[in-house]
Amino acid sequence: MKHSRNYVYQTAYHIVWIPKYRRKILVGDVREFTIKTLHQIAEDKGFEILALEVCPDHIHLFVSIPPAVSISQAVKCFS
């Protein structure tokens, strides 16, 4: 459970991104850059990454987002 000044919440969203034509481009330096960037965005926006898996052809992100932020706004932040 997360606590804020005005609310208590527990949210978890599973977000999946797939590159066009499921090309295997998320390897090596691109993979490391993607992981670093997603963690930096989450830290800046106050989100908590519960699990992150970057496969060669897709990304799984399991994230907790405060209720003041809609899921569509959170996905836009990460995109």
XYZ file of N, CA and C in Angstrom, residues 4-64:
183
model
N -0.246 8.678 0.527
C -0.013 10.059 0.143
C -0.763 10.927 1.138
N -0.680 12.182 0.965
C -1.330 13.081 1.922
C -2.845 12.881 1.959
N -3.449 12.654 0.794
C -4.909 12.592 0.718
C -5.475 11.216 0.397
N -4.633 10.235 0.128
C -5.172 8.948 -0.264
C -4.187 7.814 0.008
N -4.756 6.611 0.044
C -3.989 5.377 0.156
C -4.347 4.576 -1.092
N -3.333 4.022 -1.757
C -3.623 3.320 -2.996
C -2.671 2.155 -3.220
N -3.127 1.268 -4.080
C -2.298 0.170 -4.549
C -2.723 -0.098 -5.990
N -1.924 0.358 -6.927
C -2.232 0.159 -8.338
C -1.079 -0.577 -8.996
N -1.381 -1.309 -10.017
C -0.360 -1.994 -10.799
C -0.892 -2.165 -12.217
N -0.114 -1.738 -13.183
C -0.506 -1.820 -14.582
C 0.562 -2.565 -15.365
N 0.129 -3.406 -16.269
C 1.025 -4.165 -17.131
C 0.968 -3.519 -18.514
N 2.087 -2.957 -18.949
C 2.172 -2.268 -20.233
C 3.136 -3.051 -21.117
N 2.743 -3.282 -22.365
C 3.586 -4.020 -23.310
C 3.764 -3.174 -24.559
N 5.030 -3.034 -24.988
C 5.350 -2.352 -26.248
C 5.962 -3.361 -27.193
N 5.572 -3.273 -28.463
C 6.109 -4.161 -29.485
C 6.590 -3.306 -30.652
N 7.863 -3.458 -31.062
C 8.339 -2.706 -32.226
C 7.597 -3.142 -33.494
N 7.587 -2.272 -34.483
C 6.918 -2.564 -35.743
C 7.457 -3.870 -36.332
N 6.573 -4.717 -36.745
C 6.881 -6.026 -37.324
C 7.638 -6.945 -36.365
N 7.603 -6.644 -35.074
C 8.292 -7.437 -34.038
C 9.750 -7.701 -34.377
N 10.407 -6.699 -34.895
C 11.831 -6.825 -35.209
C 12.621 -6.943 -33.912
N 13.664 -7.713 -33.923
C 14.492 -7.962 -32.738
C 15.568 -6.877 -32.639
N 15.138 -5.678 -32.228
C 16.060 -4.539 -32.168
C 16.482 -4.187 -30.747
N 15.832 -4.747 -29.745
C 16.102 -4.385 -28.353
C 17.188 -5.276 -27.763
N 18.392 -5.167 -28.315
C 19.531 -5.961 -27.861
C 20.732 -5.038 -27.656
N 21.685 -5.486 -26.850
C 22.936 -4.763 -26.649
C 22.757 -3.386 -26.032
N 23.369 -2.390 -26.653
C 23.322 -1.021 -26.143
C 21.913 -0.442 -26.157
N 21.113 -0.809 -27.150
C 19.734 -0.317 -27.230
C 18.939 -0.814 -26.026
N 19.146 -2.067 -25.645
C 18.459 -2.641 -24.479
C 18.846 -1.890 -23.208
N 20.138 -1.684 -23.009
C 20.614 -0.988 -21.808
C 20.104 0.451 -21.762
N 20.102 1.133 -22.895
C 19.596 2.507 -22.958
C 18.111 2.543 -22.630
N 17.353 1.575 -23.142
C 15.914 1.511 -22.886
C 15.631 1.312 -21.401
N 16.342 0.396 -20.769
C 16.156 0.148 -19.336
C 16.472 1.395 -18.526
N 17.598 2.020 -18.825
C 18.015 3.228 -18.109
C 16.996 4.352 -18.289
N 16.512 4.526 -19.505
C 15.554 5.597 -19.797
C 14.222 5.362 -19.085
N 13.712 4.139 -19.102
C 12.441 3.846 -18.426
C 12.548 4.061 -16.918
N 13.662 3.676 -16.321
C 13.852 3.907 -14.882
C 13.954 5.411 -14.581
N 14.610 6.161 -15.437
C 14.745 7.609 -15.222
C 13.385 8.309 -15.332
N 12.582 7.928 -16.315
C 11.249 8.509 -16.472
C 10.394 8.196 -15.253
N 10.434 6.956 -14.795
C 9.649 6.561 -13.618
C 10.068 7.361 -12.391
N 11.357 7.540 -12.209
C 11.851 8.313 -11.063
C 11.412 9.771 -11.149
N 11.503 10.359 -12.328
C 11.129 11.765 -12.521
C 9.637 11.998 -12.282
N 8.804 11.044 -12.690
C 7.346 11.207 -12.596
C 6.769 10.678 -11.290
N 7.568 9.998 -10.467
C 7.067 9.479 -9.201
C 6.358 8.144 -9.333
N 6.665 7.389 -10.403
C 6.102 6.063 -10.604
C 7.062 5.035 -10.006
N 6.547 3.851 -9.709
C 7.398 2.779 -9.207
C 7.349 1.604 -10.173
N 8.489 1.235 -10.719
C 8.564 0.080 -11.605
C 8.646 -1.173 -10.730
N 7.635 -2.021 -10.838
C 7.579 -3.249 -10.059
C 8.324 -4.371 -10.772
N 8.267 -4.391 -12.086
C 8.999 -5.381 -12.888
C 9.208 -4.806 -14.279
N 10.360 -5.126 -14.850
C 10.687 -4.662 -16.196
C 11.448 -5.763 -16.898
N 10.973 -6.139 -18.079
C 11.679 -7.129 -18.876
C 11.755 -6.609 -20.302
N 12.980 -6.475 -20.792
C 13.200 -6.028 -22.162
C 13.689 -7.230 -22.956
N 12.800 -7.774 -23.780
C 13.132 -8.902 -24.651
C 13.576 -8.331 -26.001
N 14.198 -9.133 -26.848
C 14.659 -8.608 -28.136
C 13.552 -8.017 -29.013
N 12.303 -8.515 -28.856
C 11.244 -8.037 -29.733
C 10.043 -7.413 -29.013
N 10.133 -7.191 -27.707
C 9.062 -6.496 -26.976
C 9.528 -6.121 -25.569
N 8.730 -5.245 -24.935
C 9.034 -4.771 -23.580
C 7.814 -5.012 -22.700
N 8.041 -5.595 -21.523
C 6.998 -5.742 -20.500
C 7.348 -4.799 -19.360
N 6.399 -3.955 -18.983
C 6.589 -3.023 -17.880
C 5.420 -3.178 -16.924
N 5.719 -3.500 -15.677
C 4.709 -3.620 -14.621
C 4.986 -2.464 -13.675
N 4.075 -1.507 -13.601
C 4.348 -0.247 -12.922
C 3.185 0.159 -12.025
N 3.529 0.813 -10.912
C 2.536 1.384 -10.007
C 2.498 2.891 -10.239
